[in-house]
Short mmCIF file of C-alpha atoms and ligand atoms in Angstrom, two decimals:
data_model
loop_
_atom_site.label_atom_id
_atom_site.label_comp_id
_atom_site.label_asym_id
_atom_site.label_seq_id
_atom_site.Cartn_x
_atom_site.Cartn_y
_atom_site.Cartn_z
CA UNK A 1 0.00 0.00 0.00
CA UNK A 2 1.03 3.46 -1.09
CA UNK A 3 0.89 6.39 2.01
CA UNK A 4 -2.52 8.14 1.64
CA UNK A 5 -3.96 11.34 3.10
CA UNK A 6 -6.68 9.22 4.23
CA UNK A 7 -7.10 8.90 8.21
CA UNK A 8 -8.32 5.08 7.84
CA UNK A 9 -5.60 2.80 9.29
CA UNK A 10 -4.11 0.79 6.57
CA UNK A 11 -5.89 -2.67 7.06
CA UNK A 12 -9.13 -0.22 6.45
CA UNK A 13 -7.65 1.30 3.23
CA UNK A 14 -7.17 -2.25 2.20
CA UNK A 15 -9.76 -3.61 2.48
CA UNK A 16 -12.35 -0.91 0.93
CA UNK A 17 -9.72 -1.20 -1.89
CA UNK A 18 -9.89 -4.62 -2.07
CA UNK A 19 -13.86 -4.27 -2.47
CA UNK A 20 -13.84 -1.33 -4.68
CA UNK A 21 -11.28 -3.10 -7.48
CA UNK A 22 -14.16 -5.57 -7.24
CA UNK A 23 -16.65 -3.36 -8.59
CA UNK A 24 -14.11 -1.66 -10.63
CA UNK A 25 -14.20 -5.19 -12.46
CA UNK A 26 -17.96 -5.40 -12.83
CA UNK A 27 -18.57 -1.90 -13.41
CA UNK A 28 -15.87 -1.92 -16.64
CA UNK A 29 -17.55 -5.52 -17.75
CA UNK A 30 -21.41 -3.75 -17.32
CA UNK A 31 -20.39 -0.91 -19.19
CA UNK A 32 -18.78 -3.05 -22.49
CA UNK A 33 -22.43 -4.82 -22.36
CA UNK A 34 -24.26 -2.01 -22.21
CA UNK A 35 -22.33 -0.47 -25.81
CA UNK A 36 -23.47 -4.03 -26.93
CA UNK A 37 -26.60 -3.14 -26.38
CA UNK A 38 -26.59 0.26 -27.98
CA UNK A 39 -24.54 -1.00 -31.03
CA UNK A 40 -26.65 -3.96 -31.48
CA UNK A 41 -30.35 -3.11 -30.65
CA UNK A 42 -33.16 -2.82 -33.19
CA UNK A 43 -37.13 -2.91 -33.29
CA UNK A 44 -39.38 -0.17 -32.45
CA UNK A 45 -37.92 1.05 -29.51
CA UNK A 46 -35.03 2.08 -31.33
CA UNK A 47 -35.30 5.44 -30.91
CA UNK A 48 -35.31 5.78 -27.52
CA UNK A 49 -33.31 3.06 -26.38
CA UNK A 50 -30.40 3.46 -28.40
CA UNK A 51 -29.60 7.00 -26.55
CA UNK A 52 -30.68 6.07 -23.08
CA UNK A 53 -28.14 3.15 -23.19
CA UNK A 54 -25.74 5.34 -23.89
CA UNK A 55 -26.81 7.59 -21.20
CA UNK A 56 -26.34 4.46 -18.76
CA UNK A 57 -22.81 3.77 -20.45
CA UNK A 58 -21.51 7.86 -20.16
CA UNK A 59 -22.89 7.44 -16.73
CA UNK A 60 -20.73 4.16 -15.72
CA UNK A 61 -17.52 5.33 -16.93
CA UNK A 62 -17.81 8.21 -14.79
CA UNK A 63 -18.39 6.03 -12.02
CA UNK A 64 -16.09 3.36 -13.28
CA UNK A 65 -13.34 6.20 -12.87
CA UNK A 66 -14.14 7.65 -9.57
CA UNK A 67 -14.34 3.79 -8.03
CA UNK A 68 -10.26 3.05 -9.59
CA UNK A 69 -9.29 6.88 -8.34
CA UNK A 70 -10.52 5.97 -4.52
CA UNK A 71 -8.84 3.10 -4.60
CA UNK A 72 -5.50 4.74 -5.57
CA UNK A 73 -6.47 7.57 -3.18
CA UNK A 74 -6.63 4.75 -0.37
CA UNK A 75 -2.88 3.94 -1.71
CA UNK A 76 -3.97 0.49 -3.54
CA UNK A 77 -3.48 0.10 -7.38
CA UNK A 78 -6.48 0.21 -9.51
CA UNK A 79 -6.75 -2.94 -11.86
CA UNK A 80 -8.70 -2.66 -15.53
CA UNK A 81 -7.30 -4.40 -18.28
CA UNK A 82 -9.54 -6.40 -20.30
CA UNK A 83 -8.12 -9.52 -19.36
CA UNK A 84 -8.18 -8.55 -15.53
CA UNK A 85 -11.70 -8.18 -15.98
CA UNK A 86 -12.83 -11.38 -17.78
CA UNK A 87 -11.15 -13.05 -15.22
CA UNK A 88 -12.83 -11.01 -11.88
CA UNK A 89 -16.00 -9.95 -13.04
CA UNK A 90 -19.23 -11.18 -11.67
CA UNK A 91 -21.40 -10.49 -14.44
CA UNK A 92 -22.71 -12.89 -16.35
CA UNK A 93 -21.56 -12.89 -20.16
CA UNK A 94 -23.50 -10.57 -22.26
CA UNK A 95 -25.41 -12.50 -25.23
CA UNK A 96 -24.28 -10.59 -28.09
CA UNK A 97 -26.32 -12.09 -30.97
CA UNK A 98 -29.26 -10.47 -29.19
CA UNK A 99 -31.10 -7.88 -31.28
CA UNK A 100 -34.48 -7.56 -30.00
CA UNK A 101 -34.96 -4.11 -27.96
CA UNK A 102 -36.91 -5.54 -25.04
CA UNK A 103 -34.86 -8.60 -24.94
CA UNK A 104 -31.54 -5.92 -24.58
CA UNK A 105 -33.54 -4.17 -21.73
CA UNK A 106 -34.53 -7.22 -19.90
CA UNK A 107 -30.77 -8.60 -20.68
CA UNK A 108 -29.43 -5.08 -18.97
CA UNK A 109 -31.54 -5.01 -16.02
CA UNK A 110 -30.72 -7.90 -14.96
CA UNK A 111 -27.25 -6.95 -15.11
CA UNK A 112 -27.78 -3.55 -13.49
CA UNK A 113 -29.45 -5.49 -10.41
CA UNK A 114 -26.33 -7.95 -10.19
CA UNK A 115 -24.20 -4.84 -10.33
CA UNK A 116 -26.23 -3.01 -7.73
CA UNK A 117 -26.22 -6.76 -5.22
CA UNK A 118 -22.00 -5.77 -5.75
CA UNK A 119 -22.07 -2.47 -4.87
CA UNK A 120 -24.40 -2.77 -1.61
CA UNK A 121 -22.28 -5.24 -0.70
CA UNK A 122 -19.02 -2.90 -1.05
CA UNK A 123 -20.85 -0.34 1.15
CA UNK A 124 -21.51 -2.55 3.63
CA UNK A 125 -17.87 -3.62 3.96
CA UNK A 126 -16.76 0.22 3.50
CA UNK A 127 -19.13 0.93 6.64
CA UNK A 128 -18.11 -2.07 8.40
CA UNK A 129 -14.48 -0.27 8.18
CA UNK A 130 -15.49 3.13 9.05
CA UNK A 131 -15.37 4.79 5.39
CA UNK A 132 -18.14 7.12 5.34
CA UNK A 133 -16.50 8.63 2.20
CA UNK A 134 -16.03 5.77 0.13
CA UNK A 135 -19.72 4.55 1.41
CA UNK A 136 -21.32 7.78 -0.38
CA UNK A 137 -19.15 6.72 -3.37
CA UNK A 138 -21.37 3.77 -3.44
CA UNK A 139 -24.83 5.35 -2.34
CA UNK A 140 -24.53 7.96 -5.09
CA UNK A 141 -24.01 5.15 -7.53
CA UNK A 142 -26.51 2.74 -6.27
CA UNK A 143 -28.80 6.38 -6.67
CA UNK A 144 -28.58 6.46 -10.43
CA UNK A 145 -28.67 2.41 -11.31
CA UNK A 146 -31.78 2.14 -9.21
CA UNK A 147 -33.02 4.99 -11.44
CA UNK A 148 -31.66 3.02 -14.80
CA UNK A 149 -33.07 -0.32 -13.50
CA UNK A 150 -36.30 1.35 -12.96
CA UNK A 151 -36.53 2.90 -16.56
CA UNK A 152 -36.01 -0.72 -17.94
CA UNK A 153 -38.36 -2.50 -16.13
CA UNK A 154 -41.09 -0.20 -16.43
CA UNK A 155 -40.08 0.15 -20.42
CA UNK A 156 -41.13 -3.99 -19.86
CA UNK A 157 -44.25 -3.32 -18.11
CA UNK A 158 -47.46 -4.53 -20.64
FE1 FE2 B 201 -23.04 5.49 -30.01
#
């Protein structure tokens, strides 16, 4: 572990790393399947869909960023390849050949819950250490995916 202007004691800083490189991992694999999605989608809901994906993928690369930066910040190393990922990630494997639009929005909020069962998990481990910073990181992103899961299932509602 690096030094790190954070107060936490270092088993703390490790930890909440640990957990955050976690998400790091699903967040980066969520947000490849998610430009699947907008690449590959067709069918009447075009039109809206195609931009509100990308709205979910602009929105979880900002995240993805600010999850790898507090992990640094807690002196820990931030791990992203592609490779890395395949390997950590928790998400299930995105079926690609899928074109259908509601078949893509069921497909991604599935994965947005299984991202959002990570991240509640992180928080609980960066409360159980004392992180109230690194547990708003979370809450603000668990914020917006509720909102994203929300639009999809409704958009599946008959
Ligand atoms: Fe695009």
């Amino acid at each position: 572990m690096y030094k790190s202007p954070s107060h936490l004691p270092e088993s703390a800083r490790k930890a909440v790393a640990d957990t955050l490189n976690e998400r790091l991992a699903d967040g980066l694999d969520l947000h490849s399947q998610i430009k699947v999605a907008h690449w590959n989608i067709k069918g009447p809901g075009f039109a809206g869909l195609h931009p509100l994906f990308e709205t979910f993928a602009i929105g979880l690369a900002a995240h993805n960023d600010t999850i790898a930066e507090r992990a640094v910040t807690l002196g820990a190393r931030a791990y992203g390849t592609a490779r890395h990922v395949a390997g950590r990630s928790k998400i299930p494997e995105y079926p690609q050949e899928t074109t259908r639009d509601l078949e893509h929005v069921k497909l991604l909020a599935e994965r947005i819950e299984q991202y959002l069962d990570g991240v509640r998990e992180s928080r609980k481990i960066a409360e159980a250490q004392g992180d109230t910073d690194t547990v708003d990181l979370f809450t603000t992103v668990v914020t917006e995916f509720e909102k994203h899961a929300w639009f999809l299932r409704a958009s599946l509602e008959s």
